[in-house]
PDB file of C-alpha atoms in Angstrom:
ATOM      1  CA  UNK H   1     255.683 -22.937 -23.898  1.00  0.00           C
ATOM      2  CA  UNK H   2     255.931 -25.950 -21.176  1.00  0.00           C
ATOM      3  CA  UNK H   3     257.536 -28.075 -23.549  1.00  0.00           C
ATOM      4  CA  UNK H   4     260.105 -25.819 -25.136  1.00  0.00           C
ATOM      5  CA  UNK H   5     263.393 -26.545 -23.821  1.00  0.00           C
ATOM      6  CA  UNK H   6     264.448 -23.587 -21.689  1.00  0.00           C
ATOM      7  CA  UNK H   7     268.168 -22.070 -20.750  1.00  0.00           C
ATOM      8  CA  UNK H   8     269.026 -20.766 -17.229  1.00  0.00           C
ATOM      9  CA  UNK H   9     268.825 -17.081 -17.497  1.00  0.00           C
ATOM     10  CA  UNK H  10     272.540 -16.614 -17.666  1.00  0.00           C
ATOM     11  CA  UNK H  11     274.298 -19.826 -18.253  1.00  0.00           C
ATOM     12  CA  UNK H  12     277.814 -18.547 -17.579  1.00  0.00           C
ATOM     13  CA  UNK H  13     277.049 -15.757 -15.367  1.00  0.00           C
ATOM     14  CA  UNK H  14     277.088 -17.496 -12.021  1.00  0.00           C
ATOM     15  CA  UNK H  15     279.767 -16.311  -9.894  1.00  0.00           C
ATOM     16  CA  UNK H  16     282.934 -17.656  -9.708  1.00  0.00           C
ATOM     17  CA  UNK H  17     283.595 -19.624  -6.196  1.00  0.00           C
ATOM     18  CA  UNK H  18     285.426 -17.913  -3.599  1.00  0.00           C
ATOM     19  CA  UNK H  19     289.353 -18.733  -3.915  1.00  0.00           C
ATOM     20  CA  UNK H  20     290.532 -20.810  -0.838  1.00  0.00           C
ATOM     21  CA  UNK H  21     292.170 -18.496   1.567  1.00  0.00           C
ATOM     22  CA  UNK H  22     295.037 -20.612   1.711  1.00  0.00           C
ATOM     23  CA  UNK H  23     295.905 -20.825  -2.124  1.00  0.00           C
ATOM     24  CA  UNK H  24     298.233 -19.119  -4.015  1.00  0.00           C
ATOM     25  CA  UNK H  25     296.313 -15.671  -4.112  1.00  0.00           C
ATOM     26  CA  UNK H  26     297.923 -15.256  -8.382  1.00  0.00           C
ATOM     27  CA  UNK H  27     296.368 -18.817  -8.796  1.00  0.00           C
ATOM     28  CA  UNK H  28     293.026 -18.986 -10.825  1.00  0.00           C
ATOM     29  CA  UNK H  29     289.968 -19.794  -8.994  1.00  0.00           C
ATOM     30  CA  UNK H  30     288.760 -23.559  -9.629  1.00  0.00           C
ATOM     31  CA  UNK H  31     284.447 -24.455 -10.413  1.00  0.00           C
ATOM     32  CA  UNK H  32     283.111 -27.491 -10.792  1.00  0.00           C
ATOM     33  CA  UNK H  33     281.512 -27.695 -13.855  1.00  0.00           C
ATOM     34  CA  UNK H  34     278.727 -29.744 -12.393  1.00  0.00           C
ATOM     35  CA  UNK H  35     277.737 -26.896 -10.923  1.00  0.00           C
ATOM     36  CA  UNK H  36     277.148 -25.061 -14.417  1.00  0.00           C
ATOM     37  CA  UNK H  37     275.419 -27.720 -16.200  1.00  0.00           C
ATOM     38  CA  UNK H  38     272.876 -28.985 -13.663  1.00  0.00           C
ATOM     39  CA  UNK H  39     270.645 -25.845 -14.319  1.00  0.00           C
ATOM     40  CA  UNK H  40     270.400 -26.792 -17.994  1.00  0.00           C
ATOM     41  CA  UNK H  41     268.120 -30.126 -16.587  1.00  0.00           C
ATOM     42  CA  UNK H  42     264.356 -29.312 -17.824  1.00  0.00           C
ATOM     43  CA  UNK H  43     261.524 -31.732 -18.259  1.00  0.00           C
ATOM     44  CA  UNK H  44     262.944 -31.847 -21.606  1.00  0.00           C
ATOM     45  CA  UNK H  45     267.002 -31.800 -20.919  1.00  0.00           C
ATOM     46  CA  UNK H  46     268.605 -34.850 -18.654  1.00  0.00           C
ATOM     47  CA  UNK H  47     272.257 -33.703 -17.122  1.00  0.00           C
ATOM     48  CA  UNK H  48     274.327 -36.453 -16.337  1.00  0.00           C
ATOM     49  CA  UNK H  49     277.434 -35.886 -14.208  1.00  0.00           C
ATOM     50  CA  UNK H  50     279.659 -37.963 -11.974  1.00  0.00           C
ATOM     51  CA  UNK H  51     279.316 -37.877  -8.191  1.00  0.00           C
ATOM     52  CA  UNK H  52     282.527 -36.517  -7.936  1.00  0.00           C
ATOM     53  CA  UNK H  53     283.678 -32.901  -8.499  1.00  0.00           C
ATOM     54  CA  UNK H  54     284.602 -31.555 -12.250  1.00  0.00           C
ATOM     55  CA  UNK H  55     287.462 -29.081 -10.563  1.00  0.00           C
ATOM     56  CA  UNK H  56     287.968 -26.406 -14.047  1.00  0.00           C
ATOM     57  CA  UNK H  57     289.623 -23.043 -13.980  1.00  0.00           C
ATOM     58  CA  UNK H  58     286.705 -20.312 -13.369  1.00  0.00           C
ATOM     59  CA  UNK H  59     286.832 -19.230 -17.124  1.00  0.00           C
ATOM     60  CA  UNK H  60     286.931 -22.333 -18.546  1.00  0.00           C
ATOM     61  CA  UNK H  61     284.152 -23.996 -16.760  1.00  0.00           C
ATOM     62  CA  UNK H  62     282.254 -20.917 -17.870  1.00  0.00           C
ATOM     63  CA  UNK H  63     282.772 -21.387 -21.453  1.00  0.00           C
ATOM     64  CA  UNK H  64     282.565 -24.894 -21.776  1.00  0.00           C
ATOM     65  CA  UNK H  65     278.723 -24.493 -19.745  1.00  0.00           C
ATOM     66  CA  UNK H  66     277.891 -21.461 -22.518  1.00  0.00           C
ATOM     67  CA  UNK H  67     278.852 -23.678 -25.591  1.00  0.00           C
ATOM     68  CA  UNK H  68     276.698 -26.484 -23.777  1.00  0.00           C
ATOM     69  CA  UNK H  69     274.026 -23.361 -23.957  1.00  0.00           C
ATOM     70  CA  UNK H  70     274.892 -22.860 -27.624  1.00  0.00           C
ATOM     71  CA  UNK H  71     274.190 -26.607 -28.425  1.00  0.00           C
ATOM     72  CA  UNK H  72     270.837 -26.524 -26.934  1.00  0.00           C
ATOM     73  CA  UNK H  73     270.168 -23.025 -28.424  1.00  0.00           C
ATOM     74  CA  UNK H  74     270.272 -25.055 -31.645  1.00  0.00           C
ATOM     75  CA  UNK H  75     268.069 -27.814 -30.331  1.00  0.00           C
ATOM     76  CA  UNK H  76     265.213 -25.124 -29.807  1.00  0.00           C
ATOM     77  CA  UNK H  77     265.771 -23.483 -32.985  1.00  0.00           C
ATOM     78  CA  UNK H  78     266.154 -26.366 -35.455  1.00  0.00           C
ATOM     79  CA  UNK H  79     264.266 -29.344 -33.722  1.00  0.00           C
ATOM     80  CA  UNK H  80     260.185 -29.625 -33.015  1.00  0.00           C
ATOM     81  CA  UNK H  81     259.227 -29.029 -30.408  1.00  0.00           C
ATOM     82  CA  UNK H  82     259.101 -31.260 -27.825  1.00  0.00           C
ATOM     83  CA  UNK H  83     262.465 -32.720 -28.484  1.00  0.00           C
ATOM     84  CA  UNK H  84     264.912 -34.440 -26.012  1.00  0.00           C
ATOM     85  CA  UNK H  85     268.114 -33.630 -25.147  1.00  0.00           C
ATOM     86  CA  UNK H  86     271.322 -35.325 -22.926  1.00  0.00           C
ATOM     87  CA  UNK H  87     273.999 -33.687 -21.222  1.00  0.00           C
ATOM     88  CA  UNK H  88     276.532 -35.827 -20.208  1.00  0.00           C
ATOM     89  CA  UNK H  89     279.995 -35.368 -18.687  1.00  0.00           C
ATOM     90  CA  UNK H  90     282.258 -37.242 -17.536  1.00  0.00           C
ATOM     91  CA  UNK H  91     286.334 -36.977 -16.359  1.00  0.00           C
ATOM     92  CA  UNK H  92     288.188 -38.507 -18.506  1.00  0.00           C
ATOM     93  CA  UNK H  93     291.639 -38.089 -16.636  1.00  0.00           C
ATOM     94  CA  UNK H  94     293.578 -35.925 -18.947  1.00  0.00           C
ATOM     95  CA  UNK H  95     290.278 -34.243 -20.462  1.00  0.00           C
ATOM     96  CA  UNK H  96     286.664 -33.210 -19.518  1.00  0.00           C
ATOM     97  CA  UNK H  97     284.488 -34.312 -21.798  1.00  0.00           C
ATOM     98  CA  UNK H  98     280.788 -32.789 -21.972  1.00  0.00           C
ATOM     99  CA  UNK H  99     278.792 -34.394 -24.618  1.00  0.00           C
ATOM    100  CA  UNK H 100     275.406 -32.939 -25.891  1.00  0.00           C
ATOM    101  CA  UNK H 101     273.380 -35.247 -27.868  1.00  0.00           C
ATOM    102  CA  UNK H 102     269.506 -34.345 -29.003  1.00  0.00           C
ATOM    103  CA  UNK H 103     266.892 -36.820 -31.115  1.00  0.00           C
ATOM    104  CA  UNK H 104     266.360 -34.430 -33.519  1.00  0.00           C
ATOM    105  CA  UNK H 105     266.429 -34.579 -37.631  1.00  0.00           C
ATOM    106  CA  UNK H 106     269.738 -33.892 -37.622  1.00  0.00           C
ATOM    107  CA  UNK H 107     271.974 -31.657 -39.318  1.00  0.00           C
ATOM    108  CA  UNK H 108     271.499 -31.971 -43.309  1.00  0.00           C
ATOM    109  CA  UNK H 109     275.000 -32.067 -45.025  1.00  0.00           C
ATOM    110  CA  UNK H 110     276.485 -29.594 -45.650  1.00  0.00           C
ATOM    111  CA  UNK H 111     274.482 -27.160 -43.902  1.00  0.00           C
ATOM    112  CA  UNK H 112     277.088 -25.872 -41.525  1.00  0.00           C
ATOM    113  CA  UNK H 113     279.615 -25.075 -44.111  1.00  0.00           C
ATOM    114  CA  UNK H 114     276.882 -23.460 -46.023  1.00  0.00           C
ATOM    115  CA  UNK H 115     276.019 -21.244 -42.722  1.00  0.00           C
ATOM    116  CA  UNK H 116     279.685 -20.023 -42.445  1.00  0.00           C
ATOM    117  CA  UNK H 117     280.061 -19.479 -46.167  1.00  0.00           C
ATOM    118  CA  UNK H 118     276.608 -17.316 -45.396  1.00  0.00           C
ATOM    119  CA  UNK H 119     278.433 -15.212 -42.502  1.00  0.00           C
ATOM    120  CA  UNK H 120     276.155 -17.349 -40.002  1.00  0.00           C
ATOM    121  CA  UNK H 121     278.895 -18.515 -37.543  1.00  0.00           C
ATOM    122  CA  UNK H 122     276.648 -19.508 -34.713  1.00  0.00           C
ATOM    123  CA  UNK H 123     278.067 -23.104 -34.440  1.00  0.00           C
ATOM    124  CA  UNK H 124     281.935 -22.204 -35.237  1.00  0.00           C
ATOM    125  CA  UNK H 125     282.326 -19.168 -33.184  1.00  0.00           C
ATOM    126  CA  UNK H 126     279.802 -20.501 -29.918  1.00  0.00           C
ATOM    127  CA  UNK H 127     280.729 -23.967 -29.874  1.00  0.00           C
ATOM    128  CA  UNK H 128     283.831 -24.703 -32.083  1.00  0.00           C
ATOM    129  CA  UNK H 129     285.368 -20.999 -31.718  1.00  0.00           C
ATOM    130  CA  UNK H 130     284.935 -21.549 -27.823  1.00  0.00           C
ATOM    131  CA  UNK H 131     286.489 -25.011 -27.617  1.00  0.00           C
ATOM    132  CA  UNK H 132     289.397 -23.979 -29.901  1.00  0.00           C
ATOM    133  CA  UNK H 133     290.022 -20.817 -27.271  1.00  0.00           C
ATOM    134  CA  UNK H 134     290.488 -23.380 -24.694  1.00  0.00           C
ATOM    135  CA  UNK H 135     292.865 -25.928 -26.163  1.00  0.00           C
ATOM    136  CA  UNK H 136     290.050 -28.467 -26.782  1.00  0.00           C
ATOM    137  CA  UNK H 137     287.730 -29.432 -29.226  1.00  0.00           C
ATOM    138  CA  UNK H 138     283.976 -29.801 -30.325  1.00  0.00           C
ATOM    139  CA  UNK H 139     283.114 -32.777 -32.743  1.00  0.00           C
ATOM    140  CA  UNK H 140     279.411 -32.804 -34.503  1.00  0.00           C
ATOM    141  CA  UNK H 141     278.248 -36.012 -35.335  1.00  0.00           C
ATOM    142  CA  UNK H 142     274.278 -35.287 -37.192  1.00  0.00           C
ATOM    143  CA  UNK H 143     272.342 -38.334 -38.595  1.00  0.00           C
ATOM    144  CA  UNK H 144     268.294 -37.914 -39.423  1.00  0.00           C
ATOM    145  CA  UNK H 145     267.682 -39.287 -35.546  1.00  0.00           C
ATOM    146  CA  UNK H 146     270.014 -36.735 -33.915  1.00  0.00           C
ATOM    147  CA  UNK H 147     273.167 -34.764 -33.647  1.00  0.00           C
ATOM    148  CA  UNK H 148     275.436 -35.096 -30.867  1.00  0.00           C
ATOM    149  CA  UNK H 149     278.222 -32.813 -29.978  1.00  0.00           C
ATOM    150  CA  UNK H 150     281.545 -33.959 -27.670  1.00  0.00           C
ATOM    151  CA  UNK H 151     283.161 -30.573 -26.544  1.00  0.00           C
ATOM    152  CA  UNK H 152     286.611 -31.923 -24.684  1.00  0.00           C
ATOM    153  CA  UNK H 153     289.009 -29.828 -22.541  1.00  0.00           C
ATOM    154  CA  UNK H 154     292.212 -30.529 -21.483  1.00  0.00           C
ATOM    155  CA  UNK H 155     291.709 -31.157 -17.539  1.00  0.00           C
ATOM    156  CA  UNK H 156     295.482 -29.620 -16.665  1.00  0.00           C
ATOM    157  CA  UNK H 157     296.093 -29.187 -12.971  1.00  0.00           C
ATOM    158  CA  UNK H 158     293.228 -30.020 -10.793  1.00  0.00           C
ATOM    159  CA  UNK H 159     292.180 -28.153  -7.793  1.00  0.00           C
TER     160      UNK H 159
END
């Protein structure tokens, strides 16, 4: 419906820039993760991002966008419908730092250790598991008017 939040088709499936023909052909290509979170804006989804380039290995910018794609997964499942979400991210020198906040009902307590006692390890394989994979990490902060999650990656060598 019109005011469902909706996912690009393929979050992490846009292709990889072309490498710079005069880098280091064993280097990894560099994307700005810009690029992978603008097409996450909806009616219903605001993506804020800094004028300047987020330069992220290929794979990592990748990841980070589909554990954005999780956290708004989540948004459409557990939240009415109609609710707003923020996607924010911002270079923090030694770290990006993506931050996913909804006005939601929040996360009850205890519900996501109940979910992984369950076997349902949506949030700590796709967002957590992710994040972890990367050298970073994913914080969940839930409150009855919202949850917000900060998924941070080391920024290492920039392009």
């Amino acid at each position: 419906s019109a005011g469902r939040l909706r996912r690009p088709a393929r979050p992490g499936a846009e292709p990889a820039p072309e490498p710079d023909p005069g880098a280091d052909p064993g280097a990894e290509p560099y994307a700005d993760l810009r690029d992978l979170l603008r097409p996450f804006g909806t009616a219903r989804v605001t993506v804020s991002a800094p004028a300047t380039p987020l330069p992220l290995p290929a794979a990592t910018a990748r990841e980070v966008a589909a554990a954005v794609g999780a956290a708004l997964d989540n948004v459409v499942r557990h939240c009415p419908e109609g609710t707003r979400a923020w996607i924010l991210a911002e270079d923090d020198d030694d770290a990006v730092v993506v931050t996913v906040r909804d006005e939601g009902p929040g996360i009850p307590d205890g519900r996501l250790e109940q979910a992984a006692r369950e076997g349902r390890m949506g949030v700590a394989r796709s967002i957590r598991g992710r994040l972890a994979d990367l050298g970073g990490t994913a914080a969940i902060t839930s409150s009855p008017s919202g949850t917000e999650i900060e998924l941070s990656v080391p920024a290492g060598e920039r392009a």
